[in-house]
Amino acid sequence: MYQVEVCESEWQSYYLAVLTVIQGLLLTLGAFIAWETRKVKIDAFNDSRLIAMCIYNAVVFGTVTIIIVTVLGNQATARYGIKTGCLIFATTFTQIILFAPKMFAYYTNKVAQNEANTADQPTTSAHQQQMIACADNSCIAHELRVAKNIIAVLQSQKTALETTVRAYEEKN
């Protein structure tokens, strides 16, 4: 018969509680960022739905893992197997959620570009598509307003500096 050694501490529950709170805060931050970027019109940058699915995945697998590991109690081998299995499955599932749509889009876009090139039709680059999408979404108008505000601030600073220089020259 074999023995399994388990390392435990009287502070273990506090340590796990702190780690759980930190991970919860990180998941909350991820959800906030996904919420704030949900209205991006460029498909290459709009991953908010996928990120929300990944956060849901992490919460569900984390909760299930904590419940099962708590129920198993002193069965160290079973606990280790469940924790490891859930961790591997959750990370693999998260990677599939994030990267499978991108790989599918890349593959279908590559096929579409090959068909377009054989038909001698001009194709637009990704940068050109982003600029078209940006123009459709009034990004350029927003950037122009920001630039005008910066110019107005710089002009007021220039006027203030000229006034200071004139006052200095009058004293000397």
PDB file of C-alpha atoms in Angstrom:
ATOM      1  CA  MET A   1       0.000   0.000   0.000  1.00  0.00           C
ATOM      2  CA  TYR A   2       1.241   3.489  -0.809  1.00  0.00           C
ATOM      3  CA  GLN A   3       1.056   6.699   1.164  1.00  0.00           C
ATOM      4  CA  VAL A   4       0.040  10.128  -0.039  1.00  0.00           C
ATOM      5  CA  GLU A   5       1.549  13.107   1.705  1.00  0.00           C
ATOM      6  CA  VAL A   6      -0.544  16.243   1.892  1.00  0.00           C
ATOM      7  CA  CYS A   7       0.757  19.641   2.944  1.00  0.00           C
ATOM      8  CA  GLU A   8      -1.691  21.574   5.078  1.00  0.00           C
ATOM      9  CA  SER A   9      -1.599  24.700   7.216  1.00  0.00           C
ATOM     10  CA  GLU A  10      -3.830  26.296   9.794  1.00  0.00           C
ATOM     11  CA  TRP A  11      -3.860  29.403   7.563  1.00  0.00           C
ATOM     12  CA  GLN A  12      -4.777  27.473   4.399  1.00  0.00           C
ATOM     13  CA  SER A  13      -8.413  28.602   4.327  1.00  0.00           C
ATOM     14  CA  TYR A  14      -7.371  32.272   4.637  1.00  0.00           C
ATOM     15  CA  TYR A  15      -4.782  31.861   1.896  1.00  0.00           C
ATOM     16  CA  LEU A  16      -7.350  30.282  -0.424  1.00  0.00           C
ATOM     17  CA  ALA A  17      -9.888  32.995   0.432  1.00  0.00           C
ATOM     18  CA  VAL A  18      -7.392  35.740  -0.474  1.00  0.00           C
ATOM     19  CA  LEU A  19      -6.511  33.990  -3.750  1.00  0.00           C
ATOM     20  CA  THR A  20     -10.200  33.556  -4.567  1.00  0.00           C
ATOM     21  CA  VAL A  21     -10.906  37.247  -3.910  1.00  0.00           C
ATOM     22  CA  ILE A  22      -7.969  38.293  -6.112  1.00  0.00           C
ATOM     23  CA  GLN A  23      -9.131  36.022  -8.931  1.00  0.00           C
ATOM     24  CA  GLY A  24     -12.688  37.333  -8.510  1.00  0.00           C
ATOM     25  CA  LEU A  25     -11.440  40.909  -8.834  1.00  0.00           C
ATOM     26  CA  LEU A  26      -9.511  39.996 -11.982  1.00  0.00           C
ATOM     27  CA  LEU A  27     -12.599  38.336 -13.465  1.00  0.00           C
ATOM     28  CA  THR A  28     -14.646  41.426 -12.571  1.00  0.00           C
ATOM     29  CA  LEU A  29     -12.069  43.646 -14.273  1.00  0.00           C
ATOM     30  CA  GLY A  30     -12.197  41.411 -17.345  1.00  0.00           C
ATOM     31  CA  ALA A  31     -15.989  41.620 -17.394  1.00  0.00           C
ATOM     32  CA  PHE A  32     -15.836  45.417 -17.091  1.00  0.00           C
ATOM     33  CA  ILE A  33     -13.369  45.698 -19.976  1.00  0.00           C
ATOM     34  CA  ALA A  34     -15.481  43.343 -22.101  1.00  0.00           C
ATOM     35  CA  TRP A  35     -18.565  45.449 -21.316  1.00  0.00           C
ATOM     36  CA  GLU A  36     -16.813  48.694 -22.248  1.00  0.00           C
ATOM     37  CA  THR A  37     -15.563  47.329 -25.584  1.00  0.00           C
ATOM     38  CA  ARG A  38     -18.780  45.587 -26.608  1.00  0.00           C
ATOM     39  CA  LYS A  39     -19.761  48.243 -29.178  1.00  0.00           C
ATOM     40  CA  VAL A  40     -16.557  48.161 -31.235  1.00  0.00           C
ATOM     41  CA  LYS A  41     -17.609  47.734 -34.847  1.00  0.00           C
ATOM     42  CA  ILE A  42     -14.359  46.217 -36.144  1.00  0.00           C
ATOM     43  CA  ASP A  43     -14.706  42.458 -35.857  1.00  0.00           C
ATOM     44  CA  ALA A  44     -10.976  41.937 -35.357  1.00  0.00           C
ATOM     45  CA  PHE A  45     -11.123  43.944 -32.109  1.00  0.00           C
ATOM     46  CA  ASN A  46     -14.569  43.006 -30.787  1.00  0.00           C
ATOM     47  CA  ASP A  47     -13.953  40.030 -28.526  1.00  0.00           C
ATOM     48  CA  SER A  48     -16.274  41.109 -25.731  1.00  0.00           C
ATOM     49  CA  ARG A  49     -18.755  38.261 -26.293  1.00  0.00           C
ATOM     50  CA  LEU A  50     -15.962  35.700 -26.372  1.00  0.00           C
ATOM     51  CA  ILE A  51     -14.320  37.180 -23.273  1.00  0.00           C
ATOM     52  CA  ALA A  52     -17.648  37.050 -21.453  1.00  0.00           C
ATOM     53  CA  MET A  53     -17.953  33.368 -22.386  1.00  0.00           C
ATOM     54  CA  CYS A  54     -14.416  32.746 -21.075  1.00  0.00           C
ATOM     55  CA  ILE A  55     -15.213  34.515 -17.797  1.00  0.00           C
ATOM     56  CA  TYR A  56     -18.372  32.449 -17.450  1.00  0.00           C
ATOM     57  CA  ASN A  57     -16.313  29.332 -18.170  1.00  0.00           C
ATOM     58  CA  ALA A  58     -13.780  30.232 -15.469  1.00  0.00           C
ATOM     59  CA  VAL A  59     -16.471  30.976 -12.875  1.00  0.00           C
ATOM     60  CA  VAL A  60     -18.398  27.766 -13.560  1.00  0.00           C
ATOM     61  CA  PHE A  61     -15.353  25.505 -13.576  1.00  0.00           C
ATOM     62  CA  GLY A  62     -13.898  27.245 -10.526  1.00  0.00           C
ATOM     63  CA  THR A  63     -17.128  26.863  -8.576  1.00  0.00           C
ATOM     64  CA  VAL A  64     -17.577  23.217  -9.592  1.00  0.00           C
ATOM     65  CA  THR A  65     -13.959  22.454  -8.727  1.00  0.00           C
ATOM     66  CA  ILE A  66     -14.199  24.100  -5.293  1.00  0.00           C
ATOM     67  CA  ILE A  67     -17.413  22.241  -4.471  1.00  0.00           C
ATOM     68  CA  ILE A  68     -16.106  18.850  -5.600  1.00  0.00           C
ATOM     69  CA  VAL A  69     -12.739  19.265  -3.869  1.00  0.00           C
ATOM     70  CA  THR A  70     -14.476  20.333  -0.659  1.00  0.00           C
ATOM     71  CA  VAL A  71     -16.825  17.337  -0.783  1.00  0.00           C
ATOM     72  CA  LEU A  72     -13.958  14.883  -1.393  1.00  0.00           C
ATOM     73  CA  GLY A  73     -12.320  15.865   1.885  1.00  0.00           C
ATOM     74  CA  ASN A  74      -9.317  13.651   2.688  1.00  0.00           C
ATOM     75  CA  GLN A  75      -9.126  11.794  -0.633  1.00  0.00           C
ATOM     76  CA  ALA A  76      -5.935  13.496  -1.810  1.00  0.00           C
ATOM     77  CA  THR A  77      -5.496  11.520  -5.032  1.00  0.00           C
ATOM     78  CA  ALA A  78      -9.080  12.131  -6.161  1.00  0.00           C
ATOM     79  CA  ARG A  79      -8.842  15.809  -5.223  1.00  0.00           C
ATOM     80  CA  TYR A  80      -5.639  16.196  -7.220  1.00  0.00           C
ATOM     81  CA  GLY A  81      -7.169  14.439 -10.234  1.00  0.00           C
ATOM     82  CA  ILE A  82     -10.328  16.540 -10.168  1.00  0.00           C
ATOM     83  CA  LYS A  83      -8.429  19.825  -9.728  1.00  0.00           C
ATOM     84  CA  THR A  84      -5.992  18.984 -12.507  1.00  0.00           C
ATOM     85  CA  GLY A  85      -8.688  17.731 -14.871  1.00  0.00           C
ATOM     86  CA  CYS A  86     -10.877  20.794 -14.364  1.00  0.00           C
ATOM     87  CA  LEU A  87      -7.888  23.107 -14.786  1.00  0.00           C
ATOM     88  CA  ILE A  88      -6.783  21.475 -18.040  1.00  0.00           C
ATOM     89  CA  PHE A  89     -10.329  21.317 -19.432  1.00  0.00           C
ATOM     90  CA  ALA A  90     -11.128  24.921 -18.470  1.00  0.00           C
ATOM     91  CA  THR A  91      -7.951  26.367 -20.008  1.00  0.00           C
ATOM     92  CA  THR A  92      -8.319  24.282 -23.162  1.00  0.00           C
ATOM     93  CA  PHE A  93     -11.966  25.309 -23.521  1.00  0.00           C
ATOM     94  CA  THR A  94     -11.023  28.972 -22.983  1.00  0.00           C
ATOM     95  CA  GLN A  95      -8.354  28.791 -25.674  1.00  0.00           C
ATOM     96  CA  ILE A  96     -10.806  27.175 -28.067  1.00  0.00           C
ATOM     97  CA  ILE A  97     -13.398  29.884 -27.363  1.00  0.00           C
ATOM     98  CA  LEU A  98     -10.890  32.671 -28.023  1.00  0.00           C
ATOM     99  CA  PHE A  99      -8.888  31.323 -30.938  1.00  0.00           C
ATOM    100  CA  ALA A 100     -11.175  29.006 -32.936  1.00  0.00           C
ATOM    101  CA  PRO A 101     -13.285  31.868 -34.394  1.00  0.00           C
ATOM    102  CA  LYS A 102     -10.117  33.782 -35.339  1.00  0.00           C
ATOM    103  CA  MET A 103      -8.584  30.763 -37.026  1.00  0.00           C
ATOM    104  CA  PHE A 104     -11.860  30.054 -38.821  1.00  0.00           C
ATOM    105  CA  ALA A 105     -12.064  33.686 -39.988  1.00  0.00           C
ATOM    106  CA  TYR A 106      -8.441  33.606 -41.091  1.00  0.00           C
ATOM    107  CA  TYR A 107      -8.981  30.405 -43.043  1.00  0.00           C
ATOM    108  CA  THR A 108     -12.196  31.577 -44.714  1.00  0.00           C
ATOM    109  CA  ASN A 109     -10.683  35.014 -45.486  1.00  0.00           C
ATOM    110  CA  LYS A 110      -7.617  33.332 -46.990  1.00  0.00           C
ATOM    111  CA  VAL A 111      -9.831  31.178 -49.181  1.00  0.00           C
ATOM    112  CA  ALA A 112     -11.886  34.215 -50.195  1.00  0.00           C
ATOM    113  CA  GLN A 113      -8.715  36.164 -51.050  1.00  0.00           C
ATOM    114  CA  ASN A 114      -7.413  33.283 -53.161  1.00  0.00           C
ATOM    115  CA  GLU A 115     -10.700  33.160 -55.074  1.00  0.00           C
ATOM    116  CA  ALA A 116     -10.653  36.943 -55.519  1.00  0.00           C
ATOM    117  CA  ASN A 117      -7.055  36.884 -56.755  1.00  0.00           C
ATOM    118  CA  THR A 118      -7.833  34.213 -59.335  1.00  0.00           C
ATOM    119  CA  ALA A 119     -10.743  36.309 -60.597  1.00  0.00           C
ATOM    120  CA  ASP A 120      -8.428  39.361 -60.920  1.00  0.00           C
ATOM    121  CA  GLN A 121     -10.571  41.422 -58.572  1.00  0.00           C
ATOM    122  CA  PRO A 122      -8.879  43.977 -56.344  1.00  0.00           C
ATOM    123  CA  THR A 123      -8.815  43.020 -52.669  1.00  0.00           C
ATOM    124  CA  THR A 124      -8.728  45.400 -49.768  1.00  0.00           C
ATOM    125  CA  SER A 125      -6.149  45.024 -47.055  1.00  0.00           C
ATOM    126  CA  ALA A 126      -7.043  44.677 -43.389  1.00  0.00           C
ATOM    127  CA  HIS A 127      -5.872  48.262 -42.794  1.00  0.00           C
ATOM    128  CA  GLN A 128      -8.116  49.553 -45.577  1.00  0.00           C
ATOM    129  CA  GLN A 129     -11.064  47.603 -44.125  1.00  0.00           C
ATOM    130  CA  GLN A 130     -10.395  49.113 -40.693  1.00  0.00           C
ATOM    131  CA  MET A 131     -10.249  52.619 -42.182  1.00  0.00           C
ATOM    132  CA  ILE A 132     -13.544  52.014 -44.015  1.00  0.00           C
ATOM    133  CA  ALA A 133     -15.136  50.748 -40.793  1.00  0.00           C
ATOM    134  CA  CYS A 134     -13.675  53.689 -38.899  1.00  0.00           C
ATOM    135  CA  ALA A 135     -15.097  56.143 -41.434  1.00  0.00           C
ATOM    136  CA  ASP A 136     -18.495  54.447 -41.176  1.00  0.00           C
ATOM    137  CA  ASN A 137     -18.436  54.734 -37.386  1.00  0.00           C
ATOM    138  CA  SER A 138     -17.494  58.430 -37.232  1.00  0.00           C
ATOM    139  CA  CYS A 139     -14.098  57.644 -35.678  1.00  0.00           C
ATOM    140  CA  ILE A 140     -12.462  60.196 -37.911  1.00  0.00           C
ATOM    141  CA  ALA A 141     -14.895  62.928 -36.822  1.00  0.00           C
ATOM    142  CA  HIS A 142     -14.144  62.126 -33.184  1.00  0.00           C
ATOM    143  CA  GLU A 143     -10.380  62.224 -33.790  1.00  0.00           C
ATOM    144  CA  LEU A 144     -10.808  65.558 -35.579  1.00  0.00           C
ATOM    145  CA  ARG A 145     -12.699  67.028 -32.603  1.00  0.00           C
ATOM    146  CA  VAL A 146      -9.962  65.813 -30.239  1.00  0.00           C
ATOM    147  CA  ALA A 147      -7.267  67.317 -32.478  1.00  0.00           C
ATOM    148  CA  LYS A 148      -9.141  70.664 -32.597  1.00  0.00           C
ATOM    149  CA  ASN A 149      -9.367  70.680 -28.794  1.00  0.00           C
ATOM    150  CA  ILE A 150      -5.634  70.030 -28.529  1.00  0.00           C
ATOM    151  CA  ILE A 151      -4.912  72.819 -31.000  1.00  0.00           C
ATOM    152  CA  ALA A 152      -7.116  75.219 -28.995  1.00  0.00           C
ATOM    153  CA  VAL A 153      -5.256  74.349 -25.780  1.00  0.00           C
ATOM    154  CA  LEU A 154      -1.885  74.815 -27.482  1.00  0.00           C
ATOM    155  CA  GLN A 155      -2.962  78.173 -28.921  1.00  0.00           C
ATOM    156  CA  SER A 156      -4.071  79.386 -25.482  1.00  0.00           C
ATOM    157  CA  GLN A 157      -0.740  78.246 -24.028  1.00  0.00           C
ATOM    158  CA  LYS A 158       1.070  80.054 -26.849  1.00  0.00           C
ATOM    159  CA  THR A 159      -0.868  83.264 -26.111  1.00  0.00           C
ATOM    160  CA  ALA A 160      -0.092  82.987 -22.403  1.00  0.00           C
ATOM    161  CA  LEU A 161       3.594  82.403 -23.162  1.00  0.00           C
ATOM    162  CA  GLU A 162       3.721  85.407 -25.534  1.00  0.00           C
ATOM    163  CA  THR A 163       2.133  87.589 -22.839  1.00  0.00           C
ATOM    164  CA  THR A 164       4.700  86.402 -20.305  1.00  0.00           C
ATOM    165  CA  VAL A 165       7.574  87.105 -22.729  1.00  0.00           C
ATOM    166  CA  ARG A 166       6.270  90.634 -23.471  1.00  0.00           C
ATOM    167  CA  ALA A 167       5.948  91.381 -19.760  1.00  0.00           C
ATOM    168  CA  TYR A 168       9.477  90.137 -19.186  1.00  0.00           C
ATOM    169  CA  GLU A 169      10.835  92.218 -22.094  1.00  0.00           C
ATOM    170  CA  GLU A 170       9.091  95.355 -20.799  1.00  0.00           C
ATOM    171  CA  LYS A 171      10.747  94.925 -17.397  1.00  0.00           C
ATOM    172  CA  ASN A 172      14.197  94.589 -18.956  1.00  0.00           C
TER     173      ASN A 172
END
